[in-house]
Amino acid sequence: MNVTPLVWVITIAVTVAFFIYEFFAHVRKPHEPTIGESARWSAFYIGLALLFGVGIGVVSGWTYGGEYFAGYLTEKALSIDNLFVFLIVMTSFAVPKSYQQKVLMIGIVIALILRGVFITVGAALIENFTSVFYLFGALLLLLAYQQAFAHGGADPADGRFMRFVRRHLRVTNEYHGDRLTVSKDGRRWATPMLLTIIAIGFVDLIFAVDSIPAIYGLTEEAYIVFTANVFALMGLRQLFFLIGGLLERLVYLAQGLAVILAFIGVKLLIHALHKNELPFVNGGEPVTVIPEIPIWLSLLFIAATIAVATVASLVKTRGDRRAPTTDRQSTDVSGGRR
């Protein structure tokens, strides 16, 4: 895929312009978006992401188009999981709803910057050390295990890192609008808003660790990695307010993501064997006994896994909601019989 420096400059400039527009048009004035506003903008950004993928397919070929769509789906699913943690953080810090947009916006910008750094590092590693695919594959398998069995076990707003931050900052007990710091008695104090931003940034760093190796397991094109991440993060703020109640019902999202990460981890290990240069593996020669997983199969597998996890979650939570009603009815009936 031939991406000129001019294309990179235009892409980054448009991305920056988008976030500037988002801030001044939607975030600068504190308010809670309506469902209609969130739905319209979410649909717009998803449509834009799909249109961009079609453009890549038409201009550069559908192999790259397929890699983009697989990467976009994976990053979107990981971003929704990220939203769930954002919700936990903002609930822990009791962020007023009118200020949640600003927190989300800053969190998304931090996520994009961190992922940009990881993308650059990942591209350099892949170009110079093909054996890094072994490392990425093993890391994703480990993260898949943690995602499946250790998800939601701790409150990120009350972890060791945040306790360390609290010990070294003077923090007010109340919010002062959307300000990050205030002056009291001639001293500078942090507000709970600043603590929330720090917690969100820390969460973004953790999520970047599994996000970037995952998409590099689907494509080696840094441009596709970057644009898939950008479009996955676009509209994430509106999506938060649109599906806020639905987030808590996606009880199997962690397991679905674990399956996707494990699948990509295996795909990376197979790819590493095909590119093998390690002297202690097959004498430094490529291992091609196991065929590589084609991108069309990756795309189908990822889409199917997300669909199954979503449907299973909604079915389970609907059943859980009906169960108490059924139990109460049974109690009433048995009570009447007695």
Short mmCIF file of C-alpha atoms in Angstrom, two decimals, residues 28-321:
data_model
loop_
_atom_site.label_atom_id
_atom_site.label_comp_id
_atom_site.label_asym_id
_atom_site.label_seq_id
_atom_site.Cartn_x
_atom_site.Cartn_y
_atom_site.Cartn_z
CA ARG A 28 -17.20 23.68 25.05
CA LYS A 29 -20.64 24.46 26.48
CA PRO A 30 -21.41 21.87 29.22
CA HIS A 31 -24.63 19.97 28.53
CA GLU A 32 -25.98 16.43 28.41
CA PRO A 33 -26.61 15.37 24.79
CA THR A 34 -30.10 14.19 23.88
CA ILE A 35 -30.72 10.68 22.51
CA GLY A 36 -31.61 12.18 19.12
CA GLU A 37 -28.41 14.22 18.93
CA SER A 38 -26.29 11.22 19.95
CA ALA A 39 -28.03 8.90 17.48
CA ARG A 40 -27.60 11.28 14.53
CA TRP A 41 -23.91 11.89 15.14
CA SER A 42 -23.19 8.21 15.91
CA ALA A 43 -24.82 7.19 12.61
CA PHE A 44 -22.86 9.90 10.77
CA TYR A 45 -19.47 8.79 12.11
CA ILE A 46 -20.14 5.09 11.56
CA GLY A 47 -21.28 5.85 8.00
CA LEU A 48 -18.15 7.93 7.44
CA ALA A 49 -15.95 5.07 8.69
CA LEU A 50 -17.65 2.57 6.37
CA LEU A 51 -17.37 4.98 3.42
CA PHE A 52 -13.65 5.42 4.11
CA GLY A 53 -13.19 1.64 4.12
CA VAL A 54 -14.93 1.38 0.76
CA GLY A 55 -12.61 4.12 -0.50
CA ILE A 56 -9.55 2.13 0.59
CA GLY A 57 -10.93 -0.96 -1.14
CA VAL A 58 -11.59 0.90 -4.41
CA VAL A 59 -8.29 2.80 -4.46
CA SER A 60 -5.83 0.29 -2.98
CA GLY A 61 -7.57 -3.07 -3.43
CA TRP A 62 -9.98 -5.10 -1.34
CA THR A 63 -7.24 -6.94 0.51
CA TYR A 64 -6.40 -3.65 2.21
CA GLY A 65 -10.10 -2.79 2.39
CA GLY A 66 -10.74 -6.06 4.25
CA GLU A 67 -7.83 -5.36 6.60
CA TYR A 68 -9.30 -1.93 7.37
CA PHE A 69 -12.78 -3.28 8.12
CA ALA A 70 -11.41 -6.09 10.31
CA GLY A 71 -9.26 -3.57 12.17
CA TYR A 72 -12.11 -1.08 12.51
CA LEU A 73 -14.47 -3.71 13.94
CA THR A 74 -11.85 -4.89 16.42
CA GLU A 75 -10.95 -1.36 17.52
CA LYS A 76 -14.62 -0.36 17.78
CA ALA A 77 -15.35 -3.35 20.02
CA LEU A 78 -12.31 -2.57 22.19
CA SER A 79 -13.40 1.09 22.33
CA ILE A 80 -16.85 0.10 23.57
CA ASP A 81 -15.17 -1.95 26.29
CA ASN A 82 -13.11 1.17 27.01
CA LEU A 83 -16.38 3.12 27.35
CA PHE A 84 -17.56 0.68 30.01
CA VAL A 85 -14.45 1.43 32.08
CA PHE A 86 -14.94 5.17 31.47
CA LEU A 87 -18.44 4.74 32.91
CA ILE A 88 -17.03 3.05 36.02
CA VAL A 89 -14.46 5.84 36.48
CA MET A 90 -17.00 8.65 36.09
CA THR A 91 -19.43 6.90 38.44
CA SER A 92 -16.67 6.46 41.04
CA PHE A 93 -15.83 10.17 40.87
CA ALA A 94 -19.51 11.18 40.66
CA VAL A 95 -18.90 13.35 37.59
CA PRO A 96 -22.00 15.51 36.89
CA LYS A 97 -23.66 14.50 33.61
CA SER A 98 -23.24 17.99 32.15
CA TYR A 99 -19.44 17.64 32.46
CA GLN A 100 -19.16 14.05 31.24
CA GLN A 101 -18.79 15.19 27.62
CA LYS A 102 -15.61 17.08 28.46
CA VAL A 103 -14.18 14.10 30.33
CA LEU A 104 -14.95 11.79 27.42
CA MET A 105 -13.50 14.21 24.87
CA ILE A 106 -10.24 14.57 26.78
CA GLY A 107 -10.13 10.81 27.32
CA ILE A 108 -10.58 10.15 23.60
CA VAL A 109 -7.86 12.65 22.66
CA ILE A 110 -5.46 11.05 25.16
CA ALA A 111 -6.34 7.62 23.73
CA LEU A 112 -5.60 8.78 20.18
CA ILE A 113 -2.25 10.32 21.18
CA LEU A 114 -1.18 7.18 23.08
CA ARG A 115 -2.25 4.93 20.22
CA GLY A 116 -0.37 7.14 17.78
CA VAL A 117 2.79 6.63 19.82
CA PHE A 118 2.22 2.86 20.02
CA ILE A 119 1.48 2.70 16.27
CA THR A 120 4.80 4.44 15.48
CA VAL A 121 6.74 2.15 17.84
CA GLY A 122 4.93 -0.93 16.53
CA ALA A 123 5.67 -0.03 12.90
CA ALA A 124 9.37 0.48 13.70
CA LEU A 125 9.57 -2.84 15.54
CA ILE A 126 7.85 -4.76 12.73
CA GLU A 127 10.11 -3.20 10.10
CA ASN A 128 13.31 -4.05 11.95
CA PHE A 129 12.45 -7.17 13.97
CA THR A 130 10.05 -9.66 12.38
CA SER A 131 10.34 -11.82 15.50
CA VAL A 132 8.24 -9.16 17.31
CA PHE A 133 5.20 -11.02 15.93
CA TYR A 134 5.97 -13.80 18.43
CA LEU A 135 5.94 -11.22 21.24
CA PHE A 136 2.69 -9.61 20.00
CA GLY A 137 1.02 -13.01 19.65
CA ALA A 138 2.02 -14.16 23.13
CA LEU A 139 0.96 -10.79 24.61
CA LEU A 140 -2.48 -11.04 23.01
CA LEU A 141 -3.00 -14.58 24.33
CA LEU A 142 -2.11 -13.36 27.83
CA LEU A 143 -4.44 -10.36 27.47
CA ALA A 144 -7.20 -12.63 26.18
CA TYR A 145 -6.91 -14.75 29.32
CA GLN A 146 -7.02 -11.67 31.55
CA GLN A 147 -9.95 -10.26 29.60
CA ALA A 148 -11.93 -13.47 30.01
CA PHE A 149 -11.24 -14.23 33.67
CA ALA A 150 -10.16 -10.99 35.36
CA HIS A 151 -12.44 -8.43 33.71
CA GLY A 152 -14.15 -5.93 36.00
CA GLY A 153 -12.45 -7.24 39.11
CA ALA A 154 -11.16 -3.87 40.29
CA ASP A 155 -12.23 -0.25 40.24
CA PRO A 156 -9.65 1.69 38.16
CA ALA A 157 -10.52 4.85 40.10
CA ASP A 158 -9.37 3.21 43.35
CA GLY A 159 -6.30 1.29 42.22
CA ARG A 160 -2.75 1.67 43.45
CA PHE A 161 -1.91 4.26 40.80
CA MET A 162 -4.81 6.55 41.76
CA ARG A 163 -4.06 6.14 45.46
CA PHE A 164 -0.50 7.27 44.69
CA VAL A 165 -1.86 10.32 42.81
CA ARG A 166 -4.16 11.23 45.70
CA ARG A 167 -1.28 11.09 48.16
CA HIS A 168 0.69 13.62 46.10
CA LEU A 169 -2.08 16.06 45.16
CA ARG A 170 -4.21 18.38 47.25
CA VAL A 171 -7.74 17.63 46.06
CA THR A 172 -10.93 19.55 46.84
CA ASN A 173 -13.99 17.63 48.02
CA GLU A 174 -16.31 19.25 45.50
CA TYR A 175 -16.38 20.06 41.79
CA HIS A 176 -15.76 23.64 40.68
CA GLY A 177 -17.60 23.59 37.38
CA ASP A 178 -15.41 21.85 34.80
CA ARG A 179 -12.19 23.38 36.10
CA LEU A 180 -9.21 21.08 36.70
CA THR A 181 -7.58 23.20 39.42
CA VAL A 182 -8.63 26.05 41.74
CA SER A 183 -6.84 28.47 44.04
CA LYS A 184 -7.80 28.31 47.73
CA ASP A 185 -6.08 30.17 50.56
CA GLY A 186 -3.24 31.11 48.22
CA ARG A 187 -2.56 27.48 47.28
CA ARG A 188 -3.34 25.55 44.11
CA TRP A 189 -5.74 22.62 44.56
CA ALA A 190 -6.71 19.88 42.12
CA THR A 191 -10.42 19.19 41.63
CA PRO A 192 -12.09 15.78 41.29
CA MET A 193 -12.32 16.61 37.57
CA LEU A 194 -8.52 16.49 37.27
CA LEU A 195 -8.42 13.16 39.14
CA THR A 196 -11.01 11.80 36.71
CA ILE A 197 -8.92 12.91 33.71
CA ILE A 198 -5.79 11.28 35.20
CA ALA A 199 -7.69 8.03 35.78
CA ILE A 200 -9.08 8.09 32.23
CA GLY A 201 -5.58 8.67 30.82
CA PHE A 202 -4.22 5.73 32.81
CA VAL A 203 -7.04 3.52 31.51
CA ASP A 204 -6.24 4.67 27.95
CA LEU A 205 -2.62 3.62 28.40
CA ILE A 206 -3.67 0.13 29.49
CA PHE A 207 -6.10 -0.24 26.59
CA ALA A 208 -3.49 0.90 24.06
CA VAL A 209 -1.35 -2.07 25.09
CA ASP A 210 -3.88 -4.60 23.75
CA SER A 211 -5.39 -2.38 21.04
CA ILE A 212 -2.29 -1.86 18.90
CA PRO A 213 -0.89 -5.43 18.90
CA ALA A 214 -4.42 -6.63 18.07
CA ILE A 215 -4.76 -4.55 14.92
CA TYR A 216 -1.16 -5.23 13.87
CA GLY A 217 -2.25 -8.86 13.87
CA LEU A 218 -4.69 -7.95 11.09
CA THR A 219 -2.56 -5.59 8.99
CA GLU A 220 1.02 -4.41 8.82
CA GLU A 221 0.04 -1.13 7.17
CA ALA A 222 0.56 1.71 9.65
CA TYR A 223 -1.86 3.93 7.71
CA ILE A 224 -4.67 1.39 8.09
CA VAL A 225 -3.82 0.94 11.77
CA PHE A 226 -3.99 4.69 12.34
CA THR A 227 -7.18 5.38 10.37
CA ALA A 228 -9.01 2.38 11.86
CA ASN A 229 -8.19 3.71 15.33
CA VAL A 230 -9.23 7.25 14.41
CA PHE A 231 -12.61 6.15 13.04
CA ALA A 232 -13.16 3.79 15.98
CA LEU A 233 -12.68 6.74 18.35
CA MET A 234 -14.75 9.17 16.27
CA GLY A 235 -18.29 9.34 17.58
CA LEU A 236 -17.33 7.41 20.71
CA ARG A 237 -18.47 10.31 22.88
CA GLN A 238 -21.93 10.33 21.29
CA LEU A 239 -22.09 6.54 21.43
CA PHE A 240 -21.53 6.70 25.20
CA PHE A 241 -24.69 8.75 25.71
CA LEU A 242 -26.62 6.70 23.15
CA ILE A 243 -25.95 3.27 24.63
CA GLY A 244 -25.15 4.28 28.22
CA GLY A 245 -27.83 1.98 29.62
CA LEU A 246 -26.94 -0.77 27.16
CA LEU A 247 -23.30 -0.87 28.32
CA GLU A 248 -24.26 -2.54 31.58
CA ARG A 249 -26.24 -5.16 29.66
CA LEU A 250 -23.27 -6.27 27.52
CA VAL A 251 -22.26 -8.84 30.14
CA TYR A 252 -20.48 -11.11 27.64
CA LEU A 253 -18.53 -8.34 25.87
CA ALA A 254 -15.36 -9.17 27.82
CA GLN A 255 -15.58 -12.84 26.84
CA GLY A 256 -16.26 -11.90 23.21
CA LEU A 257 -13.22 -9.63 23.15
CA ALA A 258 -11.16 -12.37 24.79
CA VAL A 259 -12.07 -14.74 21.94
CA ILE A 260 -11.14 -12.07 19.36
CA LEU A 261 -7.81 -11.29 21.03
CA ALA A 262 -6.98 -15.01 21.31
CA PHE A 263 -7.88 -15.53 17.63
CA ILE A 264 -5.64 -12.64 16.55
CA GLY A 265 -2.91 -13.89 18.89
CA VAL A 266 -2.94 -17.29 17.18
CA LYS A 267 -3.00 -15.55 13.79
CA LEU A 268 0.07 -13.54 14.78
CA LEU A 269 1.95 -16.63 15.95
CA ILE A 270 1.21 -18.40 12.66
CA HIS A 271 2.37 -15.30 10.78
CA ALA A 272 5.53 -15.22 12.93
CA LEU A 273 6.29 -18.82 11.96
CA HIS A 274 5.94 -17.92 8.28
CA LYS A 275 8.39 -15.02 8.78
CA ASN A 276 10.58 -16.93 11.22
CA GLU A 277 14.18 -15.78 11.68
CA LEU A 278 14.82 -17.22 15.15
CA PRO A 279 17.74 -19.66 14.96
CA PHE A 280 16.29 -22.00 17.61
CA VAL A 281 13.00 -22.41 15.68
CA ASN A 282 13.35 -24.70 12.64
CA GLY A 283 16.98 -23.65 12.25
CA GLY A 284 15.98 -20.06 11.46
CA GLU A 285 13.90 -21.12 8.44
CA PRO A 286 10.21 -20.21 7.90
CA VAL A 287 7.61 -22.74 9.08
CA THR A 288 4.81 -22.95 6.53
CA VAL A 289 3.10 -26.22 7.53
CA ILE A 290 0.18 -24.29 9.02
CA PRO A 291 -1.45 -21.99 6.45
CA GLU A 292 -1.91 -18.32 7.33
CA ILE A 293 -5.42 -17.15 8.20
CA PRO A 294 -6.79 -15.03 5.32
CA ILE A 295 -8.18 -11.58 6.06
CA TRP A 296 -11.70 -12.46 4.85
CA LEU A 297 -11.88 -15.24 7.45
CA SER A 298 -10.59 -12.86 10.14
CA LEU A 299 -13.26 -10.31 9.21
CA LEU A 300 -16.06 -12.90 9.34
CA PHE A 301 -14.82 -14.37 12.62
CA ILE A 302 -14.54 -10.97 14.33
CA ALA A 303 -17.97 -9.81 13.11
CA ALA A 304 -19.61 -13.10 14.13
CA THR A 305 -17.99 -13.07 17.58
CA ILE A 306 -19.17 -9.51 18.28
CA ALA A 307 -22.69 -10.40 17.10
CA VAL A 308 -22.87 -13.56 19.23
CA ALA A 309 -21.51 -11.78 22.35
CA THR A 310 -24.04 -8.94 21.92
CA VAL A 311 -27.06 -11.19 21.33
CA ALA A 312 -26.11 -13.57 24.16
CA SER A 313 -25.66 -10.61 26.53
CA LEU A 314 -29.06 -9.13 25.69
CA VAL A 315 -30.78 -12.51 26.01
CA LYS A 316 -29.18 -13.15 29.41
CA THR A 317 -29.94 -9.72 30.86
CA ARG A 318 -33.52 -9.89 29.58
CA GLY A 319 -33.90 -13.27 31.28
CA ASP A 320 -32.38 -11.92 34.50
CA ARG A 321 -34.86 -9.04 34.50
#
